[in-house]
Amino acid sequence: MKEIKYINRKTGKLEVEHPPGEGYLKFLYHHPFGQLPLNLVVKRKLLSEFYGRLMKTPRSKKKIRPFIDEFDINMNESLRSVKDFLSFNDFFCRKLKPEARPIQEGLISPADGKIIAFENIDEINSFYVKGRNFTLDEFLQDKELAEKFKKTSLFIIRLAPNDYHRFHFPYGGEVSEPKKIAGKYCSVSPYAVSVQFTKVFCENRREYSILKSKDKGDILIAPVGATMIGSIIETYTPDTEVDKGDEMGYFAFGGSSILMLVNKEFVKIDEDIPHNTKKGFETTIRFGEKIGE
């Protein structure tokens, strides 16, 4: 895999992503000698937690400005200025001004990142042909719930380290308590997912909540951790009514993903997203943008 290419939703143009540590990711997931350090160190909880603690120290503040400059992060959207952050992770989990992400009509993206979508969840096993098949039973570790959601549509939003890392509710309704599933810390970069999709999403640390909406059925929202993700933090109160756009939680330092299952009888995915997915490209997305109606 030479490059990560995606469609810029605003311009419709094909662009190339250069994530932090790109060369290292290529080595780990696409070179035969990369498997040893990948399995012995990178996937382990200890490494991610250790690096996460480093990113919470005052000394890590010196990484903030170079990171902003390298990835051209718009700090005019941030509620706080650079000088106000106490650590790199404090900056990484920053909140944005409400006007920075307008909430659109319909079903919205819960996060910033790059999105793919499958109108039928079974399509994913023909899209990612390598390795074992993806099953909801394995992902959710709940046969009854997997049966309930087996004929749904699937969204996957991938957050790169330079994205805004808080996530929100895509619709209004009553939200359940999250179910947490322990796991490893594989990267969710396309360099990793392209060769072992099921291994990444069914073995990584993850959790899921059920959002019961009044007119769109039940929506399953599943944040998935990855390499260098120290924590998945929920900021909502379980078993309460939430509004579309309310904050659900945030990821600590690193890349991450959100999987979302929706009832295809009630939600029609915006055509550009599955169209780009079938061509093999992710689509840029921002929290608050419409992804279905």
JSON list of C-alpha atoms in Angstrom, two decimals, residues 39-225:
[
{"chain": "A", "resi": 39, "resn": "ASN", "atom": "CA", "xyz": [2.92, -8.26, 18.14]},
{"chain": "A", "resi": 40, "resn": "LEU", "atom": "CA", "xyz": [5.43, -7.94, 20.96]},
{"chain": "A", "resi": 41, "resn": "VAL", "atom": "CA", "xyz": [5.15, -4.23, 21.70]},
{"chain": "A", "resi": 42, "resn": "VAL", "atom": "CA", "xyz": [2.85, -2.02, 19.65]},
{"chain": "A", "resi": 43, "resn": "LYS", "atom": "CA", "xyz": [-0.43, -3.89, 20.31]},
{"chain": "A", "resi": 44, "resn": "ARG", "atom": "CA", "xyz": [0.22, -4.11, 24.02]},
{"chain": "A", "resi": 45, "resn": "LYS", "atom": "CA", "xyz": [-1.70, -2.03, 26.54]},
{"chain": "A", "resi": 46, "resn": "LEU", "atom": "CA", "xyz": [1.51, -1.06, 28.35]},
{"chain": "A", "resi": 47, "resn": "LEU", "atom": "CA", "xyz": [2.94, 0.95, 25.45]},
{"chain": "A", "resi": 48, "resn": "SER", "atom": "CA", "xyz": [-0.25, 2.92, 24.81]},
{"chain": "A", "resi": 49, "resn": "GLU", "atom": "CA", "xyz": [-0.78, 3.67, 28.49]},
{"chain": "A", "resi": 50, "resn": "PHE", "atom": "CA", "xyz": [2.87, 4.66, 28.99]},
{"chain": "A", "resi": 51, "resn": "TYR", "atom": "CA", "xyz": [2.83, 7.06, 26.03]},
{"chain": "A", "resi": 52, "resn": "GLY", "atom": "CA", "xyz": [-0.56, 8.35, 27.13]},
{"chain": "A", "resi": 53, "resn": "ARG", "atom": "CA", "xyz": [0.87, 9.26, 30.53]},
{"chain": "A", "resi": 54, "resn": "LEU", "atom": "CA", "xyz": [3.78, 11.08, 28.88]},
{"chain": "A", "resi": 55, "resn": "MET", "atom": "CA", "xyz": [1.32, 13.15, 26.84]},
{"chain": "A", "resi": 56, "resn": "LYS", "atom": "CA", "xyz": [-0.34, 14.28, 30.10]},
{"chain": "A", "resi": 57, "resn": "THR", "atom": "CA", "xyz": [2.85, 15.72, 31.62]},
{"chain": "A", "resi": 58, "resn": "PRO", "atom": "CA", "xyz": [3.60, 19.48, 31.55]},
{"chain": "A", "resi": 59, "resn": "ARG", "atom": "CA", "xyz": [6.76, 18.77, 29.52]},
{"chain": "A", "resi": 60, "resn": "SER", "atom": "CA", "xyz": [4.60, 17.52, 26.63]},
{"chain": "A", "resi": 61, "resn": "LYS", "atom": "CA", "xyz": [3.34, 21.08, 26.03]},
{"chain": "A", "resi": 62, "resn": "LYS", "atom": "CA", "xyz": [6.37, 21.69, 23.80]},
{"chain": "A", "resi": 63, "resn": "LYS", "atom": "CA", "xyz": [4.88, 19.28, 21.25]},
{"chain": "A", "resi": 64, "resn": "ILE", "atom": "CA", "xyz": [1.72, 21.35, 20.75]},
{"chain": "A", "resi": 65, "resn": "ARG", "atom": "CA", "xyz": [2.96, 24.17, 18.50]},
{"chain": "A", "resi": 66, "resn": "PRO", "atom": "CA", "xyz": [4.98, 21.92, 16.12]},
{"chain": "A", "resi": 67, "resn": "PHE", "atom": "CA", "xyz": [1.94, 19.62, 15.82]},
{"chain": "A", "resi": 68, "resn": "ILE", "atom": "CA", "xyz": [-0.35, 22.56, 14.99]},
{"chain": "A", "resi": 69, "resn": "ASP", "atom": "CA", "xyz": [2.08, 23.88, 12.39]},
{"chain": "A", "resi": 70, "resn": "GLU", "atom": "CA", "xyz": [2.76, 20.51, 10.76]},
{"chain": "A", "resi": 71, "resn": "PHE", "atom": "CA", "xyz": [-0.91, 19.63, 10.30]},
{"chain": "A", "resi": 72, "resn": "ASP", "atom": "CA", "xyz": [-2.27, 23.16, 9.79]},
{"chain": "A", "resi": 73, "resn": "ILE", "atom": "CA", "xyz": [-4.79, 22.91, 12.62]},
{"chain": "A", "resi": 74, "resn": "ASN", "atom": "CA", "xyz": [-7.22, 25.83, 12.78]},
{"chain": "A", "resi": 75, "resn": "MET", "atom": "CA", "xyz": [-6.91, 27.09, 16.35]},
{"chain": "A", "resi": 76, "resn": "ASN", "atom": "CA", "xyz": [-9.54, 29.78, 15.72]},
{"chain": "A", "resi": 77, "resn": "GLU", "atom": "CA", "xyz": [-12.07, 26.96, 16.24]},
{"chain": "A", "resi": 78, "resn": "SER", "atom": "CA", "xyz": [-10.74, 26.09, 19.70]},
{"chain": "A", "resi": 79, "resn": "LEU", "atom": "CA", "xyz": [-12.42, 27.35, 22.86]},
{"chain": "A", "resi": 80, "resn": "ARG", "atom": "CA", "xyz": [-8.98, 27.81, 24.46]},
{"chain": "A", "resi": 81, "resn": "SER", "atom": "CA", "xyz": [-5.76, 29.29, 23.15]},
{"chain": "A", "resi": 82, "resn": "VAL", "atom": "CA", "xyz": [-2.48, 27.37, 22.89]},
{"chain": "A", "resi": 83, "resn": "LYS", "atom": "CA", "xyz": [-1.01, 28.97, 26.01]},
{"chain": "A", "resi": 84, "resn": "ASP", "atom": "CA", "xyz": [-3.92, 27.73, 28.13]},
{"chain": "A", "resi": 85, "resn": "PHE", "atom": "CA", "xyz": [-3.31, 24.01, 27.60]},
{"chain": "A", "resi": 86, "resn": "LEU", "atom": "CA", "xyz": [-1.57, 22.19, 30.44]},
{"chain": "A", "resi": 87, "resn": "SER", "atom": "CA", "xyz": [-0.24, 19.25, 28.37]},
{"chain": "A", "resi": 88, "resn": "PHE", "atom": "CA", "xyz": [-0.32, 17.83, 24.87]},
{"chain": "A", "resi": 89, "resn": "ASN", "atom": "CA", "xyz": [-3.26, 15.59, 25.77]},
{"chain": "A", "resi": 90, "resn": "ASP", "atom": "CA", "xyz": [-5.12, 18.59, 27.17]},
{"chain": "A", "resi": 91, "resn": "PHE", "atom": "CA", "xyz": [-4.73, 20.18, 23.73]},
{"chain": "A", "resi": 92, "resn": "PHE", "atom": "CA", "xyz": [-5.52, 16.92, 21.92]},
{"chain": "A", "resi": 93, "resn": "CYS", "atom": "CA", "xyz": [-8.89, 16.61, 23.71]},
{"chain": "A", "resi": 94, "resn": "ARG", "atom": "CA", "xyz": [-9.73, 20.30, 23.19]},
{"chain": "A", "resi": 95, "resn": "LYS", "atom": "CA", "xyz": [-13.31, 21.50, 22.81]},
{"chain": "A", "resi": 96, "resn": "LEU", "atom": "CA", "xyz": [-14.40, 23.62, 19.86]},
{"chain": "A", "resi": 97, "resn": "LYS", "atom": "CA", "xyz": [-16.55, 26.72, 19.70]},
{"chain": "A", "resi": 98, "resn": "PRO", "atom": "CA", "xyz": [-20.19, 25.73, 18.99]},
{"chain": "A", "resi": 99, "resn": "GLU", "atom": "CA", "xyz": [-20.24, 27.71, 15.74]},
{"chain": "A", "resi": 100, "resn": "ALA", "atom": "CA", "xyz": [-17.23, 25.76, 14.43]},
{"chain": "A", "resi": 101, "resn": "ARG", "atom": "CA", "xyz": [-19.43, 22.71, 13.70]},
{"chain": "A", "resi": 102, "resn": "PRO", "atom": "CA", "xyz": [-23.00, 23.64, 12.66]},
{"chain": "A", "resi": 103, "resn": "ILE", "atom": "CA", "xyz": [-25.53, 20.85, 13.17]},
{"chain": "A", "resi": 104, "resn": "GLN", "atom": "CA", "xyz": [-27.25, 19.96, 9.89]},
{"chain": "A", "resi": 105, "resn": "GLU", "atom": "CA", "xyz": [-30.55, 18.22, 9.19]},
{"chain": "A", "resi": 106, "resn": "GLY", "atom": "CA", "xyz": [-30.98, 14.42, 9.20]},
{"chain": "A", "resi": 107, "resn": "LEU", "atom": "CA", "xyz": [-28.51, 11.90, 10.60]},
{"chain": "A", "resi": 108, "resn": "ILE", "atom": "CA", "xyz": [-25.17, 13.59, 11.23]},
{"chain": "A", "resi": 109, "resn": "SER", "atom": "CA", "xyz": [-21.58, 12.46, 11.57]},
{"chain": "A", "resi": 110, "resn": "PRO", "atom": "CA", "xyz": [-20.66, 12.00, 15.24]},
{"chain": "A", "resi": 111, "resn": "ALA", "atom": "CA", "xyz": [-17.06, 13.09, 14.65]},
{"chain": "A", "resi": 112, "resn": "ASP", "atom": "CA", "xyz": [-14.47, 14.68, 12.40]},
{"chain": "A", "resi": 113, "resn": "GLY", "atom": "CA", "xyz": [-12.49, 12.27, 10.26]},
{"chain": "A", "resi": 114, "resn": "LYS", "atom": "CA", "xyz": [-12.84, 10.20, 7.12]},
{"chain": "A", "resi": 115, "resn": "ILE", "atom": "CA", "xyz": [-15.87, 8.02, 6.51]},
{"chain": "A", "resi": 116, "resn": "ILE", "atom": "CA", "xyz": [-16.84, 4.89, 4.61]},
{"chain": "A", "resi": 117, "resn": "ALA", "atom": "CA", "xyz": [-20.34, 3.41, 4.53]},
{"chain": "A", "resi": 118, "resn": "PHE", "atom": "CA", "xyz": [-22.03, 0.19, 3.50]},
{"chain": "A", "resi": 119, "resn": "GLU", "atom": "CA", "xyz": [-25.78, 0.14, 2.87]},
{"chain": "A", "resi": 120, "resn": "ASN", "atom": "CA", "xyz": [-25.78, -3.54, 3.85]},
{"chain": "A", "resi": 121, "resn": "ILE", "atom": "CA", "xyz": [-23.37, -4.67, 6.53]},
{"chain": "A", "resi": 122, "resn": "ASP", "atom": "CA", "xyz": [-22.62, -7.91, 4.67]},
{"chain": "A", "resi": 123, "resn": "GLU", "atom": "CA", "xyz": [-20.92, -5.87, 1.92]},
{"chain": "A", "resi": 124, "resn": "ILE", "atom": "CA", "xyz": [-17.94, -5.34, 4.16]},
{"chain": "A", "resi": 125, "resn": "ASN", "atom": "CA", "xyz": [-16.67, -8.89, 3.67]},
{"chain": "A", "resi": 126, "resn": "SER", "atom": "CA", "xyz": [-16.45, -8.46, -0.10]},
{"chain": "A", "resi": 127, "resn": "PHE", "atom": "CA", "xyz": [-14.81, -5.04, 0.30]},
{"chain": "A", "resi": 128, "resn": "TYR", "atom": "CA", "xyz": [-12.10, -6.27, 2.71]},
{"chain": "A", "resi": 129, "resn": "VAL", "atom": "CA", "xyz": [-11.25, -9.62, 1.16]},
{"chain": "A", "resi": 130, "resn": "LYS", "atom": "CA", "xyz": [-8.23, -10.51, 3.30]},
{"chain": "A", "resi": 131, "resn": "GLY", "atom": "CA", "xyz": [-8.37, -12.47, 6.55]},
{"chain": "A", "resi": 132, "resn": "ARG", "atom": "CA", "xyz": [-11.43, -13.85, 8.31]},
{"chain": "A", "resi": 133, "resn": "ASN", "atom": "CA", "xyz": [-14.92, -12.46, 7.77]},
{"chain": "A", "resi": 134, "resn": "PHE", "atom": "CA", "xyz": [-16.23, -9.66, 9.97]},
{"chain": "A", "resi": 135, "resn": "THR", "atom": "CA", "xyz": [-19.22, -10.67, 12.09]},
{"chain": "A", "resi": 136, "resn": "LEU", "atom": "CA", "xyz": [-21.30, -8.60, 14.48]},
{"chain": "A", "resi": 137, "resn": "ASP", "atom": "CA", "xyz": [-21.35, -11.53, 16.88]},
{"chain": "A", "resi": 138, "resn": "GLU", "atom": "CA", "xyz": [-17.56, -11.29, 17.23]},
{"chain": "A", "resi": 139, "resn": "PHE", "atom": "CA", "xyz": [-17.50, -7.50, 17.29]},
{"chain": "A", "resi": 140, "resn": "LEU", "atom": "CA", "xyz": [-20.30, -7.05, 19.85]},
{"chain": "A", "resi": 141, "resn": "GLN", "atom": "CA", "xyz": [-19.71, -10.29, 21.76]},
{"chain": "A", "resi": 142, "resn": "ASP", "atom": "CA", "xyz": [-23.48, -10.56, 22.10]},
{"chain": "A", "resi": 143, "resn": "LYS", "atom": "CA", "xyz": [-25.33, -13.02, 19.84]},
{"chain": "A", "resi": 144, "resn": "GLU", "atom": "CA", "xyz": [-28.80, -11.63, 20.57]},
{"chain": "A", "resi": 145, "resn": "LEU", "atom": "CA", "xyz": [-27.76, -8.05, 19.79]},
{"chain": "A", "resi": 146, "resn": "ALA", "atom": "CA", "xyz": [-25.85, -9.18, 16.69]},
{"chain": "A", "resi": 147, "resn": "GLU", "atom": "CA", "xyz": [-29.02, -10.85, 15.41]},
{"chain": "A", "resi": 148, "resn": "LYS", "atom": "CA", "xyz": [-31.00, -7.66, 16.00]},
{"chain": "A", "resi": 149, "resn": "PHE", "atom": "CA", "xyz": [-28.57, -5.53, 13.96]},
{"chain": "A", "resi": 150, "resn": "LYS", "atom": "CA", "xyz": [-27.69, -8.05, 11.24]},
{"chain": "A", "resi": 151, "resn": "LYS", "atom": "CA", "xyz": [-29.57, -6.23, 8.46]},
{"chain": "A", "resi": 152, "resn": "THR", "atom": "CA", "xyz": [-28.37, -2.72, 9.22]},
{"chain": "A", "resi": 153, "resn": "SER", "atom": "CA", "xyz": [-26.22, -0.18, 7.37]},
{"chain": "A", "resi": 154, "resn": "LEU", "atom": "CA", "xyz": [-22.70, 0.42, 8.64]},
{"chain": "A", "resi": 155, "resn": "PHE", "atom": "CA", "xyz": [-20.72, 3.66, 8.95]},
{"chain": "A", "resi": 156, "resn": "ILE", "atom": "CA", "xyz": [-17.04, 3.76, 9.94]},
{"chain": "A", "resi": 157, "resn": "ILE", "atom": "CA", "xyz": [-15.53, 7.14, 10.81]},
{"chain": "A", "resi": 158, "resn": "ARG", "atom": "CA", "xyz": [-11.73, 7.08, 11.16]},
{"chain": "A", "resi": 159, "resn": "LEU", "atom": "CA", "xyz": [-10.10, 9.79, 13.26]},
{"chain": "A", "resi": 160, "resn": "ALA", "atom": "CA", "xyz": [-6.46, 10.53, 12.51]},
{"chain": "A", "resi": 161, "resn": "PRO", "atom": "CA", "xyz": [-4.27, 11.94, 15.31]},
{"chain": "A", "resi": 162, "resn": "ASN", "atom": "CA", "xyz": [-4.60, 15.45, 13.87]},
{"chain": "A", "resi": 163, "resn": "ASP", "atom": "CA", "xyz": [-8.44, 15.39, 13.90]},
{"chain": "A", "resi": 164, "resn": "TYR", "atom": "CA", "xyz": [-10.76, 16.88, 16.52]},
{"chain": "A", "resi": 165, "resn": "HIS", "atom": "CA", "xyz": [-11.12, 13.98, 18.97]},
{"chain": "A", "resi": 166, "resn": "ARG", "atom": "CA", "xyz": [-14.42, 14.51, 20.75]},
{"chain": "A", "resi": 167, "resn": "PHE", "atom": "CA", "xyz": [-17.43, 12.59, 19.48]},
{"chain": "A", "resi": 168, "resn": "HIS", "atom": "CA", "xyz": [-21.12, 13.37, 19.66]},
{"chain": "A", "resi": 169, "resn": "PHE", "atom": "CA", "xyz": [-24.58, 11.90, 19.23]},
{"chain": "A", "resi": 170, "resn": "PRO", "atom": "CA", "xyz": [-25.68, 11.61, 15.56]},
{"chain": "A", "resi": 171, "resn": "TYR", "atom": "CA", "xyz": [-29.36, 11.91, 16.46]},
{"chain": "A", "resi": 172, "resn": "GLY", "atom": "CA", "xyz": [-31.62, 12.52, 19.44]},
{"chain": "A", "resi": 173, "resn": "GLY", "atom": "CA", "xyz": [-33.03, 9.84, 21.71]},
{"chain": "A", "resi": 174, "resn": "GLU", "atom": "CA", "xyz": [-32.47, 7.88, 24.91]},
{"chain": "A", "resi": 175, "resn": "VAL", "atom": "CA", "xyz": [-28.96, 6.48, 25.29]},
{"chain": "A", "resi": 176, "resn": "SER", "atom": "CA", "xyz": [-27.94, 3.33, 27.15]},
{"chain": "A", "resi": 177, "resn": "GLU", "atom": "CA", "xyz": [-25.00, 2.70, 29.42]},
{"chain": "A", "resi": 178, "resn": "PRO", "atom": "CA", "xyz": [-21.90, 1.72, 27.40]},
{"chain": "A", "resi": 179, "resn": "LYS", "atom": "CA", "xyz": [-20.75, -1.88, 27.25]},
{"chain": "A", "resi": 180, "resn": "LYS", "atom": "CA", "xyz": [-16.94, -2.03, 27.41]},
{"chain": "A", "resi": 181, "resn": "ILE", "atom": "CA", "xyz": [-14.91, -4.74, 25.67]},
{"chain": "A", "resi": 182, "resn": "ALA", "atom": "CA", "xyz": [-11.23, -5.13, 26.52]},
{"chain": "A", "resi": 183, "resn": "GLY", "atom": "CA", "xyz": [-8.76, -5.66, 23.70]},
{"chain": "A", "resi": 184, "resn": "LYS", "atom": "CA", "xyz": [-5.54, -4.83, 21.92]},
{"chain": "A", "resi": 185, "resn": "TYR", "atom": "CA", "xyz": [-4.29, -1.56, 20.45]},
{"chain": "A", "resi": 186, "resn": "CYS", "atom": "CA", "xyz": [-3.83, -2.10, 16.70]},
{"chain": "A", "resi": 187, "resn": "SER", "atom": "CA", "xyz": [-3.67, 0.98, 14.49]},
{"chain": "A", "resi": 188, "resn": "VAL", "atom": "CA", "xyz": [-6.91, 1.89, 12.68]},
{"chain": "A", "resi": 189, "resn": "SER", "atom": "CA", "xyz": [-4.96, 3.48, 9.83]},
{"chain": "A", "resi": 190, "resn": "PRO", "atom": "CA", "xyz": [-5.78, 2.13, 6.34]},
{"chain": "A", "resi": 191, "resn": "TYR", "atom": "CA", "xyz": [-2.26, 0.68, 6.36]},
{"chain": "A", "resi": 192, "resn": "ALA", "atom": "CA", "xyz": [-3.46, -1.72, 9.08]},
{"chain": "A", "resi": 193, "resn": "VAL", "atom": "CA", "xyz": [-7.17, -2.08, 8.20]},
{"chain": "A", "resi": 194, "resn": "SER", "atom": "CA", "xyz": [-6.51, -2.93, 4.54]},
{"chain": "A", "resi": 195, "resn": "VAL", "atom": "CA", "xyz": [-4.68, -6.13, 5.51]},
{"chain": "A", "resi": 196, "resn": "GLN", "atom": "CA", "xyz": [-6.56, -7.19, 8.66]},
{"chain": "A", "resi": 197, "resn": "PHE", "atom": "CA", "xyz": [-9.92, -5.43, 9.00]},
{"chain": "A", "resi": 198, "resn": "THR", "atom": "CA", "xyz": [-11.61, -8.02, 11.21]},
{"chain": "A", "resi": 199, "resn": "LYS", "atom": "CA", "xyz": [-8.52, -8.48, 13.38]},
{"chain": "A", "resi": 200, "resn": "VAL", "atom": "CA", "xyz": [-8.36, -4.73, 14.04]},
{"chain": "A", "resi": 201, "resn": "PHE", "atom": "CA", "xyz": [-12.01, -4.12, 14.84]},
{"chain": "A", "resi": 202, "resn": "CYS", "atom": "CA", "xyz": [-12.80, -7.39, 16.61]},
{"chain": "A", "resi": 203, "resn": "GLU", "atom": "CA", "xyz": [-9.67, -7.46, 18.77]},
{"chain": "A", "resi": 204, "resn": "ASN", "atom": "CA", "xyz": [-9.15, -3.78, 19.63]},
{"chain": "A", "resi": 205, "resn": "ARG", "atom": "CA", "xyz": [-10.43, -2.24, 22.82]},
{"chain": "A", "resi": 206, "resn": "ARG", "atom": "CA", "xyz": [-13.93, -0.89, 22.19]},
{"chain": "A", "resi": 207, "resn": "GLU", "atom": "CA", "xyz": [-17.31, -0.09, 23.70]},
{"chain": "A", "resi": 208, "resn": "TYR", "atom": "CA", "xyz": [-20.79, 0.53, 22.40]},
{"chain": "A", "resi": 209, "resn": "SER", "atom": "CA", "xyz": [-24.01, 2.29, 23.40]},
{"chain": "A", "resi": 210, "resn": "ILE", "atom": "CA", "xyz": [-27.53, 2.02, 22.00]},
{"chain": "A", "resi": 211, "resn": "LEU", "atom": "CA", "xyz": [-29.35, 5.23, 21.11]},
{"chain": "A", "resi": 212, "resn": "LYS", "atom": "CA", "xyz": [-33.11, 4.67, 21.02]},
{"chain": "A", "resi": 213, "resn": "SER", "atom": "CA", "xyz": [-34.61, 7.28, 18.69]},
{"chain": "A", "resi": 214, "resn": "LYS", "atom": "CA", "xyz": [-38.29, 7.97, 18.16]},
{"chain": "A", "resi": 215, "resn": "ASP", "atom": "CA", "xyz": [-38.30, 7.80, 14.35]},
{"chain": "A", "resi": 216, "resn": "LYS", "atom": "CA", "xyz": [-35.02, 6.19, 13.21]},
{"chain": "A", "resi": 217, "resn": "GLY", "atom": "CA", "xyz": [-35.06, 3.01, 15.27]},
{"chain": "A", "resi": 218, "resn": "ASP", "atom": "CA", "xyz": [-32.13, 1.97, 17.45]},
{"chain": "A", "resi": 219, "resn": "ILE", "atom": "CA", "xyz": [-28.70, 3.32, 16.50]},
{"chain": "A", "resi": 220, "resn": "LEU", "atom": "CA", "xyz": [-25.59, 1.52, 17.78]},
{"chain": "A", "resi": 221, "resn": "ILE", "atom": "CA", "xyz": [-22.54, 3.76, 18.33]},
{"chain": "A", "resi": 222, "resn": "ALA", "atom": "CA", "xyz": [-19.21, 2.05, 19.00]},
{"chain": "A", "resi": 223, "resn": "PRO", "atom": "CA", "xyz": [-15.99, 4.01, 19.70]},
{"chain": "A", "resi": 224, "resn": "VAL", "atom": "CA", "xyz": [-12.92, 1.87, 19.00]},
{"chain": "A", "resi": 225, "resn": "GLY", "atom": "CA", "xyz": [-9.50, 2.57, 20.52]}
]
